[in-house]
Amino acid sequence: MAEKLKITKENTIVANNNKANFQYFILDKYKTGLVLTGTEVKSVRSGGKVNLGEAYCFFRKNELWIKNMHIAPYAHGSYNNHEPRRERKLLLTKRELKRLLVKIKERGLTIIPLEMYISERGFIKLDIGLAKGKKSFDKRDTIQQRDQKRDLDRLRKHYK
């Protein structure tokens, strides 16, 4: 008897914030939804030209917003194409919003975007992280550890 193949969709990563792990200690991660317009969704799905490098999150009237996230205009969009760097609302539960708001006010932490992806159900999601900024000596340690790891990988590859 023939077995049915299970086809599972995986999350398709659209954009990554590579600077985040270098400039910040990530203390906590959250998965959020985004409020996007039609041309933004089409642009993300077709081209995937999204830049999270300079983006950050902030609270306005107990709602979480993201600023400076660049989504390229849709190539086939008309006069009602979106503005690339507009502020976009993030969707979290009330409990998560309250928890984030308290942590930001207490400890002086920040919220940064880490990764944007298309979920297995087809929704565009954003991973955000509660982060604490690194000092310059912490960044030097990160560079040193990365170099050591690269050297070890080279040696392992050479002696196999």
C-alpha positions as a printed Julia matrix, in Angstrom:
160×3 Matrix{Float64}:
  0.0    0.0     0.0
  1.36   3.43   -0.93
  2.08   5.81    1.89
  0.93   9.37    1.71
  3.73  11.89    1.81
  3.4   14.57    4.41
  4.15  17.92    2.87
  4.98  20.44    5.54
  5.51  24.06    4.81
  8.25  25.81    6.67
  8.61  29.45    7.52
 10.16  31.32    4.61
 12.61  33.91    5.92
 12.26  37.2     4.09
 14.63  39.45    6.05
 17.15  39.12    8.85
 18.62  41.77   11.15
 22.28  40.75   11.18
 23.37  43.73   13.29
 21.06  42.79   16.15
 23.17  40.02   17.68
 26.32  42.12   17.32
 25.0   45.33   18.86
 22.59  43.91   21.48
 22.16  41.16   24.04
 18.81  39.55   23.17
 17.01  38.84   26.45
 13.6   37.71   25.21
 11.93  36.99   21.86
  8.34  37.48   20.72
  6.47  36.59   17.53
  4.26  39.38   16.24
  1.94  40.05   13.37
  2.06  43.22   11.28
 -0.61  45.53    9.94
  0.35  45.88    6.27
 -1.32  47.33    3.19
 -1.95  45.25    0.07
  1.03  46.54   -1.88
  3.33  45.9     1.09
  2.21  42.27    1.26
  2.69  41.83   -2.48
  6.12  43.43   -2.32
  7.27  41.2     0.55
  5.98  38.02   -1.11
  7.28  38.75   -4.6
 10.6   40.49   -4.08
 11.29  40.21   -0.4
 13.19  43.5    -0.4
 12.9   44.32    3.28
 15.52  46.05    5.43
 15.38  45.7     9.21
 18.82  47.17    9.91
 17.76  50.58   11.21
 14.32  49.63   12.5
 13.2   49.89   16.11
  9.97  49.51   18.05
  8.23  52.0    20.31
  4.99  52.38   22.26
  2.27  54.86   21.34
 -0.97  54.81   23.36
 -0.24  51.32   24.73
  0.24  49.93   21.21
  3.53  48.72   19.76
  4.73  50.29   16.5
  7.78  49.74   14.33
  9.64  52.61   12.7
 12.28  52.8     9.92
 11.56  49.34    8.54
 12.0   49.64    4.77
  9.71  47.63    2.49
 10.46  48.37   -1.16
  7.54  49.7    -3.22
  5.68  47.06   -5.22
  7.01  47.0    -8.79
  3.56  46.69  -10.37
  1.87  49.07   -7.94
 -0.05  52.08   -9.19
 -0.56  55.53   -7.71
 -1.69  54.0    -4.41
  1.63  52.29   -3.7
  2.79  52.42   -0.08
  5.39  54.68    1.52
  8.54  52.54    2.08
  9.44  53.69    5.62
  6.04  54.3     7.17
  5.27  53.35   10.76
  3.54  49.99   11.05
  1.54  48.59   13.95
  2.62  45.32   15.55
  0.06  42.83   16.82
  0.61  41.29   20.25
 -1.68  40.19   23.04
 -2.5   42.65   25.83
 -0.55  40.57   28.31
  2.58  40.63   26.15
  2.24  44.37   25.53
  1.94  45.09   29.25
  4.94  42.87   30.03
  7.07  44.62   27.39
  5.98  48.09   28.53
  6.91  47.35   32.15
 10.31  45.91   31.21
 11.16  48.87   28.99
 10.23  51.43   31.67
 11.98  49.58   34.5
 15.3   48.53   33.02
 15.82  50.9    30.1
 15.76  48.12   27.51
 14.79  48.45   23.86
 12.77  46.41   21.39
 14.33  45.59   18.04
 13.17  43.52   15.06
 15.14  40.32   14.53
 13.6   38.49   11.58
 10.69  38.75    9.15
  9.2   35.62    7.64
  6.14  34.2     5.94
  4.53  31.65    8.27
  3.35  28.24    7.2
 -0.23  29.56    7.07
  0.83  32.38    4.73
  0.87  35.27    7.2
  3.76  37.72    7.35
  5.26  37.63   10.84
  8.02  39.52   12.61
 10.22  38.25   15.43
 11.11  41.03   17.85
 13.54  40.91   20.71
 13.78  42.63   24.05
 17.38  43.77   23.96
 20.06  45.47   26.0
 22.8   47.38   24.18
 26.33  46.03   24.2
 29.32  48.1    25.24
 32.34  48.39   22.96
 34.33  45.77   24.91
 31.41  43.33   24.58
 31.47  43.86   20.82
 35.22  43.17   20.75
 34.61  39.93   22.63
 31.96  38.95   20.08
 34.37  39.61   17.21
 37.1   37.6    18.95
 34.79  34.62   19.56
 33.61  34.69   15.95
 37.22  34.71   14.68
 38.15  31.8    16.95
 35.16  29.8    15.76
 36.08  30.47   12.14
 39.68  29.32   12.74
 38.51  26.12   14.45
 36.14  25.36   11.59
 38.98  25.82    9.1
 41.2   23.46   11.06
 38.48  20.83   11.32
 37.81  21.04    7.6
 41.55  20.82    6.81
 42.15  17.69    8.91
 39.1   15.71    7.72
